[in-house]
Amino acid sequence: MDLWSSRTTESYVSLTVHFINQDFELKSGCLETSYFPEEHSGENIALGLRDALTSWSLREECLVCVTTDNATNIIKATELNDLPRLQCFGHRLHLAIENTVKGDSRIDRARGMCKNLVGHFSHSWKKKEALKKAQRELNLPEHSLITECPTRWGTRQRMMERILEQQRALSQVLSENRNTQHLVPSRQDTEVLESVNRALKPLQEFTDALSGEDYVSISYVQPVLQLLKTKTLAEDKEDSELTRSVKAKILDYMERKYEDSATQSLLDTSSFLDPRFKADYISAENLIEIKAKLMAEMKTTQMVKIP
């Protein structure tokens, strides 16, 4: 379920379902997009969701979960309808990173420096040409600078990484003019960028893997959380103090957000049913419960032939 506004600021709601057909192929489809002029309160959204499920004769016993963002009204709507909910992994990771870097003056300063550099070279074709010339002279890739999108943490990481890649070319161009010398990245800012980039860059591949639409991704979550804990966000002897801090805060946020029993049961069940993972990421205590639950479901489930 997705609430959105048109270019004329009219509000709409769309309902999309994801399911597996009789050939075990993952399918999805948008069932409806309806005008939604009511206030976006949890109660109104809950009623709209209930009406949509009823009008399409969608049986709740066949519903595995509702995937949502972290908006309080959406969360309340699922709770009012007593529907199982799982937050989008990519959105949760974005919030983990936002909460980690928020308020750190070192990161704020380095990020501001990056944005100033991007703005400086984006608004002048002469500066762009000067940068290309410097890149050729220094045998650097002729890459453009990357603009950050506030709602996509990955663009921030790529912006920082590109500044680090092009640091020598940027410094050469900026140092030629007294009016732009203040934009040259300082050693302190460079060290901060390197530390943050070291922590964030490995997380990109997880976002991509868990954002796929052509395959089931929920079974990846438990293995990914384990990998984050034991490898990707684990402390390394070569990490700076800032890198260790960023890693620890992101990991703590992610673990806390997935610790409730209902979510754990859903993730454990999904991983157990995936032949690539089976019981590898499930505790012995939870495994007994998962097996008993699945055996009970298998005994009571009746296969319904779709006409």
PDB file of C-alpha atoms in Angstrom:
ATOM      1  CA  MET A   1       0.000   0.000   0.000  1.00  0.00           C
ATOM      2  CA  ASP A   2       1.473   3.337  -1.053  1.00  0.00           C
ATOM      3  CA  LEU A   3       0.184   6.866  -0.496  1.00  0.00           C
ATOM      4  CA  TRP A   4       1.373   9.480  -2.953  1.00  0.00           C
ATOM      5  CA  SER A   5       0.491  12.866  -4.431  1.00  0.00           C
ATOM      6  CA  SER A   6       0.101  13.879  -8.067  1.00  0.00           C
ATOM      7  CA  ARG A   7       1.722  16.936  -9.619  1.00  0.00           C
ATOM      8  CA  THR A   8      -1.512  18.782  -8.871  1.00  0.00           C
ATOM      9  CA  THR A   9      -1.138  17.763  -5.181  1.00  0.00           C
ATOM     10  CA  GLU A  10      -4.117  15.388  -5.307  1.00  0.00           C
ATOM     11  CA  SER A  11      -3.736  12.412  -2.989  1.00  0.00           C
ATOM     12  CA  TYR A  12      -3.968   8.802  -4.160  1.00  0.00           C
ATOM     13  CA  VAL A  13      -3.483   5.359  -2.691  1.00  0.00           C
ATOM     14  CA  SER A  14      -2.202   2.328  -4.616  1.00  0.00           C
ATOM     15  CA  LEU A  15      -2.456  -1.308  -3.601  1.00  0.00           C
ATOM     16  CA  THR A  16       0.169  -3.747  -4.890  1.00  0.00           C
ATOM     17  CA  VAL A  17       0.300  -7.477  -4.163  1.00  0.00           C
ATOM     18  CA  HIS A  18       3.229  -9.880  -4.444  1.00  0.00           C
ATOM     19  CA  PHE A  19       2.534 -13.594  -4.661  1.00  0.00           C
ATOM     20  CA  ILE A  20       3.807 -16.955  -5.881  1.00  0.00           C
ATOM     21  CA  ASN A  21       1.796 -18.725  -8.579  1.00  0.00           C
ATOM     22  CA  GLN A  22       1.249 -22.464  -9.005  1.00  0.00           C
ATOM     23  CA  ASP A  23       4.580 -22.733 -10.818  1.00  0.00           C
ATOM     24  CA  PHE A  24       6.329 -21.100  -7.837  1.00  0.00           C
ATOM     25  CA  GLU A  25       7.111 -17.997  -9.855  1.00  0.00           C
ATOM     26  CA  LEU A  26       7.188 -14.658  -8.052  1.00  0.00           C
ATOM     27  CA  LYS A  27       4.567 -12.298  -9.448  1.00  0.00           C
ATOM     28  CA  SER A  28       3.342  -8.830  -8.546  1.00  0.00           C
ATOM     29  CA  GLY A  29       0.658  -6.468  -9.701  1.00  0.00           C
ATOM     30  CA  CYS A  30      -0.939  -3.159  -8.856  1.00  0.00           C
ATOM     31  CA  LEU A  31      -4.570  -3.960  -8.102  1.00  0.00           C
ATOM     32  CA  GLU A  32      -5.868  -0.425  -7.856  1.00  0.00           C
ATOM     33  CA  THR A  33      -5.057   3.262  -7.576  1.00  0.00           C
ATOM     34  CA  SER A  34      -7.803   5.266  -5.909  1.00  0.00           C
ATOM     35  CA  TYR A  35      -8.394   8.909  -5.104  1.00  0.00           C
ATOM     36  CA  PHE A  36      -7.791   9.396  -1.370  1.00  0.00           C
ATOM     37  CA  PRO A  37      -8.852  12.907  -0.310  1.00  0.00           C
ATOM     38  CA  GLU A  38      -9.261  12.014   3.376  1.00  0.00           C
ATOM     39  CA  GLU A  39      -6.761  13.004   6.027  1.00  0.00           C
ATOM     40  CA  HIS A  40      -3.836  10.574   6.101  1.00  0.00           C
ATOM     41  CA  SER A  41      -4.532   9.406   9.635  1.00  0.00           C
ATOM     42  CA  GLY A  42      -3.888   5.853  10.737  1.00  0.00           C
ATOM     43  CA  GLU A  43      -7.616   5.284  11.142  1.00  0.00           C
ATOM     44  CA  ASN A  44      -8.478   6.465   7.619  1.00  0.00           C
ATOM     45  CA  ILE A  45      -5.674   4.471   6.041  1.00  0.00           C
ATOM     46  CA  ALA A  46      -6.725   1.388   8.009  1.00  0.00           C
ATOM     47  CA  LEU A  47     -10.272   1.737   6.693  1.00  0.00           C
ATOM     48  CA  GLY A  48      -9.031   2.197   3.110  1.00  0.00           C
ATOM     49  CA  LEU A  49      -6.819  -0.867   3.415  1.00  0.00           C
ATOM     50  CA  ARG A  50      -9.661  -2.916   4.828  1.00  0.00           C
ATOM     51  CA  ASP A  51     -11.998  -1.857   2.006  1.00  0.00           C
ATOM     52  CA  ALA A  52      -9.361  -2.739  -0.606  1.00  0.00           C
ATOM     53  CA  LEU A  53      -8.786  -6.212   0.844  1.00  0.00           C
ATOM     54  CA  THR A  54     -12.516  -6.833   0.916  1.00  0.00           C
ATOM     55  CA  SER A  55     -13.218  -5.552  -2.606  1.00  0.00           C
ATOM     56  CA  TRP A  56     -10.530  -7.818  -4.059  1.00  0.00           C
ATOM     57  CA  SER A  57     -11.549 -10.786  -1.905  1.00  0.00           C
ATOM     58  CA  LEU A  58      -8.029 -11.115  -0.528  1.00  0.00           C
ATOM     59  CA  ARG A  59      -8.015 -13.647   2.287  1.00  0.00           C
ATOM     60  CA  GLU A  60      -6.038 -12.571   5.322  1.00  0.00           C
ATOM     61  CA  GLU A  61      -4.978 -16.137   6.119  1.00  0.00           C
ATOM     62  CA  CYS A  62      -2.964 -16.066   2.865  1.00  0.00           C
ATOM     63  CA  LEU A  63      -1.222 -12.829   3.818  1.00  0.00           C
ATOM     64  CA  VAL A  64       2.382 -13.266   4.955  1.00  0.00           C
ATOM     65  CA  CYS A  65       3.058  -9.643   5.822  1.00  0.00           C
ATOM     66  CA  VAL A  66       2.623  -6.033   4.760  1.00  0.00           C
ATOM     67  CA  THR A  67       5.823  -4.237   3.791  1.00  0.00           C
ATOM     68  CA  THR A  68       5.851  -0.557   4.767  1.00  0.00           C
ATOM     69  CA  ASP A  69       8.116   2.363   5.470  1.00  0.00           C
ATOM     70  CA  ASN A  70       8.473   3.791   8.987  1.00  0.00           C
ATOM     71  CA  ALA A  71       5.641   6.351   8.798  1.00  0.00           C
ATOM     72  CA  THR A  72       3.636   6.316  12.034  1.00  0.00           C
ATOM     73  CA  ASN A  73       0.269   6.507  10.244  1.00  0.00           C
ATOM     74  CA  ILE A  74       1.071   3.470   8.092  1.00  0.00           C
ATOM     75  CA  ILE A  75       2.276   1.522  11.122  1.00  0.00           C
ATOM     76  CA  LYS A  76      -0.917   2.385  12.997  1.00  0.00           C
ATOM     77  CA  ALA A  77      -3.075   1.333  10.030  1.00  0.00           C
ATOM     78  CA  THR A  78      -1.539  -2.150   9.985  1.00  0.00           C
ATOM     79  CA  GLU A  79      -1.866  -2.427  13.760  1.00  0.00           C
ATOM     80  CA  LEU A  80      -5.545  -1.425  13.681  1.00  0.00           C
ATOM     81  CA  ASN A  81      -6.161  -4.149  11.107  1.00  0.00           C
ATOM     82  CA  ASP A  82      -4.039  -6.603  13.110  1.00  0.00           C
ATOM     83  CA  LEU A  83      -1.865  -7.322  10.059  1.00  0.00           C
ATOM     84  CA  PRO A  84       1.732  -8.588  10.276  1.00  0.00           C
ATOM     85  CA  ARG A  85       4.149  -5.866   9.186  1.00  0.00           C
ATOM     86  CA  LEU A  86       7.751  -5.783   8.039  1.00  0.00           C
ATOM     87  CA  GLN A  87       9.566  -2.542   7.373  1.00  0.00           C
ATOM     88  CA  CYS A  88      11.481  -2.160   4.117  1.00  0.00           C
ATOM     89  CA  PHE A  89      15.108  -3.144   4.796  1.00  0.00           C
ATOM     90  CA  GLY A  90      16.474  -0.363   2.604  1.00  0.00           C
ATOM     91  CA  HIS A  91      14.437   2.271   4.425  1.00  0.00           C
ATOM     92  CA  ARG A  92      15.470   0.897   7.817  1.00  0.00           C
ATOM     93  CA  LEU A  93      19.136   0.957   6.820  1.00  0.00           C
ATOM     94  CA  HIS A  94      18.702   4.538   5.607  1.00  0.00           C
ATOM     95  CA  LEU A  95      17.301   5.531   9.012  1.00  0.00           C
ATOM     96  CA  ALA A  96      20.120   3.695  10.785  1.00  0.00           C
ATOM     97  CA  ILE A  97      22.711   5.682   8.844  1.00  0.00           C
ATOM     98  CA  GLU A  98      20.833   8.977   9.228  1.00  0.00           C
ATOM     99  CA  ASN A  99      20.592   8.525  12.988  1.00  0.00           C
ATOM    100  CA  THR A 100      24.275   7.610  13.155  1.00  0.00           C
ATOM    101  CA  VAL A 101      25.685  10.624  11.313  1.00  0.00           C
ATOM    102  CA  LYS A 102      23.144  13.149  12.607  1.00  0.00           C
ATOM    103  CA  GLY A 103      24.643  15.653  15.008  1.00  0.00           C
ATOM    104  CA  ASP A 104      28.291  14.705  14.442  1.00  0.00           C
ATOM    105  CA  SER A 105      29.968  18.045  13.732  1.00  0.00           C
ATOM    106  CA  ARG A 106      32.916  16.398  11.963  1.00  0.00           C
ATOM    107  CA  ILE A 107      30.666  14.602   9.499  1.00  0.00           C
ATOM    108  CA  ASP A 108      28.413  17.642   9.064  1.00  0.00           C
ATOM    109  CA  ARG A 109      31.423  19.789   8.169  1.00  0.00           C
ATOM    110  CA  ALA A 110      32.843  17.245   5.711  1.00  0.00           C
ATOM    111  CA  ARG A 111      29.452  16.708   4.114  1.00  0.00           C
ATOM    112  CA  GLY A 112      28.955  20.464   3.737  1.00  0.00           C
ATOM    113  CA  MET A 113      32.361  20.737   2.100  1.00  0.00           C
ATOM    114  CA  CYS A 114      31.395  18.037  -0.410  1.00  0.00           C
ATOM    115  CA  LYS A 115      28.131  19.763  -1.261  1.00  0.00           C
ATOM    116  CA  ASN A 116      29.933  23.075  -1.768  1.00  0.00           C
ATOM    117  CA  LEU A 117      32.386  21.425  -4.155  1.00  0.00           C
ATOM    118  CA  VAL A 118      29.619  19.741  -6.128  1.00  0.00           C
ATOM    119  CA  GLY A 119      27.719  23.026  -6.379  1.00  0.00           C
ATOM    120  CA  HIS A 120      30.819  24.948  -7.420  1.00  0.00           C
ATOM    121  CA  PHE A 121      31.680  22.631 -10.300  1.00  0.00           C
ATOM    122  CA  SER A 122      28.071  21.951 -11.346  1.00  0.00           C
ATOM    123  CA  HIS A 123      27.161  25.552 -12.079  1.00  0.00           C
ATOM    124  CA  SER A 124      30.089  26.523 -14.303  1.00  0.00           C
ATOM    125  CA  TRP A 125      31.029  24.873 -17.574  1.00  0.00           C
ATOM    126  CA  LYS A 126      34.446  26.531 -17.339  1.00  0.00           C
ATOM    127  CA  LYS A 127      35.090  24.836 -14.004  1.00  0.00           C
ATOM    128  CA  LYS A 128      33.933  21.529 -15.462  1.00  0.00           C
ATOM    129  CA  GLU A 129      36.387  21.868 -18.333  1.00  0.00           C
ATOM    130  CA  ALA A 130      39.162  22.839 -15.942  1.00  0.00           C
ATOM    131  CA  LEU A 131      38.427  19.743 -13.875  1.00  0.00           C
ATOM    132  CA  LYS A 132      38.548  17.499 -16.944  1.00  0.00           C
ATOM    133  CA  LYS A 133      41.894  19.011 -17.903  1.00  0.00           C
ATOM    134  CA  ALA A 134      43.294  18.373 -14.432  1.00  0.00           C
ATOM    135  CA  GLN A 135      41.967  14.805 -14.499  1.00  0.00           C
ATOM    136  CA  ARG A 136      43.797  14.112 -17.743  1.00  0.00           C
ATOM    137  CA  GLU A 137      47.022  15.653 -16.445  1.00  0.00           C
ATOM    138  CA  LEU A 138      46.872  13.583 -13.268  1.00  0.00           C
ATOM    139  CA  ASN A 139      45.717  10.379 -15.014  1.00  0.00           C
ATOM    140  CA  LEU A 140      42.496  10.301 -13.010  1.00  0.00           C
ATOM    141  CA  PRO A 141      39.172   8.918 -14.268  1.00  0.00           C
ATOM    142  CA  GLU A 142      37.173  11.643 -16.027  1.00  0.00           C
ATOM    143  CA  HIS A 143      34.238  11.271 -13.682  1.00  0.00           C
ATOM    144  CA  SER A 144      31.736  13.979 -12.817  1.00  0.00           C
ATOM    145  CA  LEU A 145      30.983  14.862  -9.212  1.00  0.00           C
ATOM    146  CA  ILE A 146      27.870  13.286  -7.692  1.00  0.00           C
ATOM    147  CA  THR A 147      24.972  15.214  -6.197  1.00  0.00           C
ATOM    148  CA  GLU A 148      23.544  13.963  -2.925  1.00  0.00           C
ATOM    149  CA  CYS A 149      19.857  13.039  -2.652  1.00  0.00           C
ATOM    150  CA  PRO A 150      18.704  13.558   0.963  1.00  0.00           C
ATOM    151  CA  THR A 151      16.390  10.509   0.887  1.00  0.00           C
ATOM    152  CA  ARG A 152      19.026   8.138  -0.537  1.00  0.00           C
ATOM    153  CA  TRP A 153      21.950   7.520   1.791  1.00  0.00           C
ATOM    154  CA  GLY A 154      23.832   5.763  -1.006  1.00  0.00           C
ATOM    155  CA  THR A 155      24.123   8.977  -3.002  1.00  0.00           C
ATOM    156  CA  ARG A 156      25.851  10.614  -0.031  1.00  0.00           C
ATOM    157  CA  GLN A 157      28.360   7.784   0.191  1.00  0.00           C
ATOM    158  CA  ARG A 158      29.024   7.961  -3.554  1.00  0.00           C
ATOM    159  CA  MET A 159      29.374  11.749  -3.376  1.00  0.00           C
ATOM    160  CA  MET A 160      32.021  11.390  -0.660  1.00  0.00           C
ATOM    161  CA  GLU A 161      33.800   8.589  -2.485  1.00  0.00           C
ATOM    162  CA  ARG A 162      33.929  10.623  -5.703  1.00  0.00           C
ATOM    163  CA  ILE A 163      35.390  13.635  -3.853  1.00  0.00           C
ATOM    164  CA  LEU A 164      38.117  11.380  -2.440  1.00  0.00           C
ATOM    165  CA  GLU A 165      38.785   9.930  -5.898  1.00  0.00           C
ATOM    166  CA  GLN A 166      39.110  13.372  -7.472  1.00  0.00           C
ATOM    167  CA  GLN A 167      40.770  15.155  -4.561  1.00  0.00           C
ATOM    168  CA  ARG A 168      44.043  15.912  -6.361  1.00  0.00           C
ATOM    169  CA  ALA A 169      42.279  17.263  -9.449  1.00  0.00           C
ATOM    170  CA  LEU A 170      39.916  19.361  -7.343  1.00  0.00           C
ATOM    171  CA  SER A 171      42.771  20.812  -5.301  1.00  0.00           C
ATOM    172  CA  GLN A 172      44.739  21.646  -8.439  1.00  0.00           C
ATOM    173  CA  VAL A 173      41.871  23.563 -10.015  1.00  0.00           C
ATOM    174  CA  LEU A 174      40.801  25.342  -6.837  1.00  0.00           C
ATOM    175  CA  SER A 175      44.335  26.353  -5.869  1.00  0.00           C
ATOM    176  CA  GLU A 176      44.786  28.296  -9.116  1.00  0.00           C
ATOM    177  CA  ASN A 177      42.362  31.004  -7.991  1.00  0.00           C
ATOM    178  CA  ARG A 178      42.697  32.862  -4.694  1.00  0.00           C
ATOM    179  CA  ASN A 179      38.901  33.182  -4.477  1.00  0.00           C
ATOM    180  CA  THR A 180      38.398  29.417  -4.489  1.00  0.00           C
ATOM    181  CA  GLN A 181      41.336  28.256  -2.380  1.00  0.00           C
ATOM    182  CA  HIS A 182      39.091  28.062   0.691  1.00  0.00           C
ATOM    183  CA  LEU A 183      37.177  25.227  -1.017  1.00  0.00           C
ATOM    184  CA  VAL A 184      40.231  22.944  -1.097  1.00  0.00           C
ATOM    185  CA  PRO A 185      39.461  19.961   1.196  1.00  0.00           C
ATOM    186  CA  SER A 186      41.450  20.127   4.420  1.00  0.00           C
ATOM    187  CA  ARG A 187      43.364  17.164   5.775  1.00  0.00           C
ATOM    188  CA  GLN A 188      40.870  16.872   8.608  1.00  0.00           C
ATOM    189  CA  ASP A 189      37.905  16.774   6.222  1.00  0.00           C
ATOM    190  CA  THR A 190      39.645  14.194   4.052  1.00  0.00           C
ATOM    191  CA  GLU A 191      40.270  11.931   7.034  1.00  0.00           C
ATOM    192  CA  VAL A 192      36.599  12.171   8.029  1.00  0.00           C
ATOM    193  CA  LEU A 193      35.482  11.318   4.472  1.00  0.00           C
ATOM    194  CA  GLU A 194      37.800   8.315   4.388  1.00  0.00           C
ATOM    195  CA  SER A 195      36.502   7.069   7.741  1.00  0.00           C
ATOM    196  CA  VAL A 196      32.827   7.437   6.853  1.00  0.00           C
ATOM    197  CA  ASN A 197      33.296   5.964   3.381  1.00  0.00           C
ATOM    198  CA  ARG A 198      35.113   2.963   4.847  1.00  0.00           C
ATOM    199  CA  ALA A 199      32.105   2.226   7.057  1.00  0.00           C
ATOM    200  CA  LEU A 200      29.352   2.882   4.526  1.00  0.00           C
ATOM    201  CA  LYS A 201      30.643   1.614   1.186  1.00  0.00           C
ATOM    202  CA  PRO A 202      30.303  -2.130   1.979  1.00  0.00           C
ATOM    203  CA  LEU A 203      26.631  -1.572   2.847  1.00  0.00           C
ATOM    204  CA  GLN A 204      25.730  -0.640  -0.728  1.00  0.00           C
ATOM    205  CA  GLU A 205      25.605  -4.228  -1.957  1.00  0.00           C
ATOM    206  CA  PHE A 206      23.137  -5.234   0.759  1.00  0.00           C
ATOM    207  CA  THR A 207      20.734  -2.474  -0.230  1.00  0.00           C
ATOM    208  CA  ASP A 208      20.881  -3.608  -3.858  1.00  0.00           C
ATOM    209  CA  ALA A 209      20.417  -7.297  -3.006  1.00  0.00           C
ATOM    210  CA  LEU A 210      17.440  -6.683  -0.729  1.00  0.00           C
ATOM    211  CA  SER A 211      15.710  -4.290  -3.131  1.00  0.00           C
ATOM    212  CA  GLY A 212      15.160  -6.805  -5.905  1.00  0.00           C
ATOM    213  CA  GLU A 213      11.677  -7.209  -7.375  1.00  0.00           C
ATOM    214  CA  ASP A 214      12.281 -10.348  -9.428  1.00  0.00           C
ATOM    215  CA  TYR A 215      13.094 -12.651  -6.513  1.00  0.00           C
ATOM    216  CA  VAL A 216      12.081 -13.208  -2.903  1.00  0.00           C
ATOM    217  CA  SER A 217      14.326 -11.108  -0.672  1.00  0.00           C
ATOM    218  CA  ILE A 218      12.900 -11.587   2.830  1.00  0.00           C
ATOM    219  CA  SER A 219      14.919 -14.780   3.327  1.00  0.00           C
ATOM    220  CA  TYR A 220      18.095 -12.698   2.889  1.00  0.00           C
ATOM    221  CA  VAL A 221      17.417 -10.480   5.908  1.00  0.00           C
ATOM    222  CA  GLN A 222      18.510 -12.845   8.680  1.00  0.00           C
ATOM    223  CA  PRO A 223      21.739 -13.884   6.892  1.00  0.00           C
ATOM    224  CA  VAL A 224      22.489 -10.227   6.100  1.00  0.00           C
ATOM    225  CA  LEU A 225      21.996  -9.172   9.722  1.00  0.00           C
ATOM    226  CA  GLN A 226      24.400 -11.906  10.771  1.00  0.00           C
ATOM    227  CA  LEU A 227      26.918 -10.846   8.131  1.00  0.00           C
ATOM    228  CA  LEU A 228      26.677  -7.227   9.273  1.00  0.00           C
ATOM    229  CA  LYS A 229      27.435  -8.307  12.824  1.00  0.00           C
ATOM    230  CA  THR A 230      30.277 -10.709  12.129  1.00  0.00           C
ATOM    231  CA  LYS A 231      32.007  -9.070   9.169  1.00  0.00           C
ATOM    232  CA  THR A 232      30.761  -5.921   7.457  1.00  0.00           C
ATOM    233  CA  LEU A 233      30.223  -3.833  10.583  1.00  0.00           C
ATOM    234  CA  ALA A 234      32.635  -5.722  12.811  1.00  0.00           C
ATOM    235  CA  GLU A 235      35.530  -3.731  14.218  1.00  0.00           C
ATOM    236  CA  ASP A 236      38.728  -3.929  12.191  1.00  0.00           C
ATOM    237  CA  LYS A 237      42.183  -3.133  13.487  1.00  0.00           C
ATOM    238  CA  GLU A 238      42.715  -0.686  10.608  1.00  0.00           C
ATOM    239  CA  ASP A 239      39.521   1.253  11.393  1.00  0.00           C
ATOM    240  CA  SER A 240      39.794   4.781  12.692  1.00  0.00           C
ATOM    241  CA  GLU A 241      37.951   5.819  15.852  1.00  0.00           C
ATOM    242  CA  LEU A 242      35.246   7.439  13.711  1.00  0.00           C
ATOM    243  CA  THR A 243      34.825   4.362  11.497  1.00  0.00           C
ATOM    244  CA  ARG A 244      34.426   2.134  14.560  1.00  0.00           C
ATOM    245  CA  SER A 245      31.850   4.530  16.015  1.00  0.00           C
ATOM    246  CA  VAL A 246      29.800   4.674  12.797  1.00  0.00           C
ATOM    247  CA  LYS A 247      29.825   0.897  12.441  1.00  0.00           C
ATOM    248  CA  ALA A 248      28.804   0.300  16.057  1.00  0.00           C
ATOM    249  CA  LYS A 249      25.895   2.758  15.958  1.00  0.00           C
ATOM    250  CA  ILE A 250      24.484   1.398  12.686  1.00  0.00           C
ATOM    251  CA  LEU A 251      24.708  -2.193  13.930  1.00  0.00           C
ATOM    252  CA  ASP A 252      23.068  -1.340  17.254  1.00  0.00           C
ATOM    253  CA  TYR A 253      20.168   0.396  15.485  1.00  0.00           C
ATOM    254  CA  MET A 254      19.582  -2.496  13.061  1.00  0.00           C
ATOM    255  CA  GLU A 255      19.681  -5.158  15.774  1.00  0.00           C
ATOM    256  CA  ARG A 256      17.233  -3.252  17.996  1.00  0.00           C
ATOM    257  CA  LYS A 257      14.748  -2.786  15.159  1.00  0.00           C
ATOM    258  CA  TYR A 258      14.636  -6.495  14.358  1.00  0.00           C
ATOM    259  CA  GLU A 259      14.631  -7.903  17.887  1.00  0.00           C
ATOM    260  CA  ASP A 260      10.863  -8.288  18.496  1.00  0.00           C
ATOM    261  CA  SER A 261       9.646 -11.895  18.538  1.00  0.00           C
ATOM    262  CA  ALA A 262       7.075 -11.572  15.734  1.00  0.00           C
ATOM    263  CA  THR A 263       9.646 -10.173  13.301  1.00  0.00           C
ATOM    264  CA  GLN A 264      12.222 -12.754  14.329  1.00  0.00           C
ATOM    265  CA  SER A 265       9.735 -15.571  13.741  1.00  0.00           C
ATOM    266  CA  LEU A 266       8.904 -14.254  10.261  1.00  0.00           C
ATOM    267  CA  LEU A 267      12.574 -13.862   9.303  1.00  0.00           C
ATOM    268  CA  ASP A 268      13.537 -17.265  10.747  1.00  0.00           C
ATOM    269  CA  THR A 269      10.711 -18.995   8.886  1.00  0.00           C
ATOM    270  CA  SER A 270      11.668 -17.329   5.598  1.00  0.00           C
ATOM    271  CA  SER A 271      15.341 -18.283   5.938  1.00  0.00           C
ATOM    272  CA  PHE A 272      14.479 -21.837   6.957  1.00  0.00           C
ATOM    273  CA  LEU A 273      12.377 -22.308   3.808  1.00  0.00           C
ATOM    274  CA  ASP A 274      15.202 -21.017   1.596  1.00  0.00           C
ATOM    275  CA  PRO A 275      17.338 -24.034   0.571  1.00  0.00           C
ATOM    276  CA  ARG A 276      20.433 -21.820   0.468  1.00  0.00           C
ATOM    277  CA  PHE A 277      20.215 -21.013   4.176  1.00  0.00           C
ATOM    278  CA  LYS A 278      17.920 -23.548   5.900  1.00  0.00           C
ATOM    279  CA  ALA A 279      18.792 -23.502   9.622  1.00  0.00           C
ATOM    280  CA  ASP A 280      22.201 -21.838   9.315  1.00  0.00           C
ATOM    281  CA  TYR A 281      21.068 -18.538  10.844  1.00  0.00           C
ATOM    282  CA  ILE A 282      18.480 -19.781  13.346  1.00  0.00           C
ATOM    283  CA  SER A 283      19.151 -20.469  17.011  1.00  0.00           C
ATOM    284  CA  ALA A 284      18.546 -24.023  18.258  1.00  0.00           C
ATOM    285  CA  GLU A 285      15.749 -22.786  20.507  1.00  0.00           C
ATOM    286  CA  ASN A 286      13.927 -20.970  17.710  1.00  0.00           C
ATOM    287  CA  LEU A 287      14.466 -23.830  15.263  1.00  0.00           C
ATOM    288  CA  ILE A 288      12.276 -26.179  17.289  1.00  0.00           C
ATOM    289  CA  GLU A 289       9.476 -23.621  17.301  1.00  0.00           C
ATOM    290  CA  ILE A 290       9.808 -22.899  13.566  1.00  0.00           C
ATOM    291  CA  LYS A 291       9.674 -26.592  12.648  1.00  0.00           C
ATOM    292  CA  ALA A 292       6.595 -27.157  14.806  1.00  0.00           C
ATOM    293  CA  LYS A 293       4.870 -24.109  13.316  1.00  0.00           C
ATOM    294  CA  LEU A 294       5.546 -25.195   9.731  1.00  0.00           C
ATOM    295  CA  MET A 295       4.426 -28.780  10.407  1.00  0.00           C
ATOM    296  CA  ALA A 296       1.157 -27.472  11.825  1.00  0.00           C
ATOM    297  CA  GLU A 297       0.622 -25.212   8.803  1.00  0.00           C
ATOM    298  CA  MET A 298       1.329 -28.060   6.386  1.00  0.00           C
ATOM    299  CA  LYS A 299      -1.274 -30.245   8.079  1.00  0.00           C
ATOM    300  CA  THR A 300      -3.989 -27.605   8.040  1.00  0.00           C
ATOM    301  CA  THR A 301      -3.310 -25.913   4.712  1.00  0.00           C
ATOM    302  CA  GLN A 302      -5.580 -26.883   1.868  1.00  0.00           C
ATOM    303  CA  MET A 303      -4.421 -26.313  -1.675  1.00  0.00           C
ATOM    304  CA  VAL A 304      -6.960 -24.224  -3.574  1.00  0.00           C
ATOM    305  CA  LYS A 305      -6.943 -24.645  -7.345  1.00  0.00           C
ATOM    306  CA  ILE A 306      -7.039 -21.329  -9.156  1.00  0.00           C
ATOM    307  CA  PRO A 307      -9.528 -21.414 -12.076  1.00  0.00           C
TER     308      PRO A 307
END
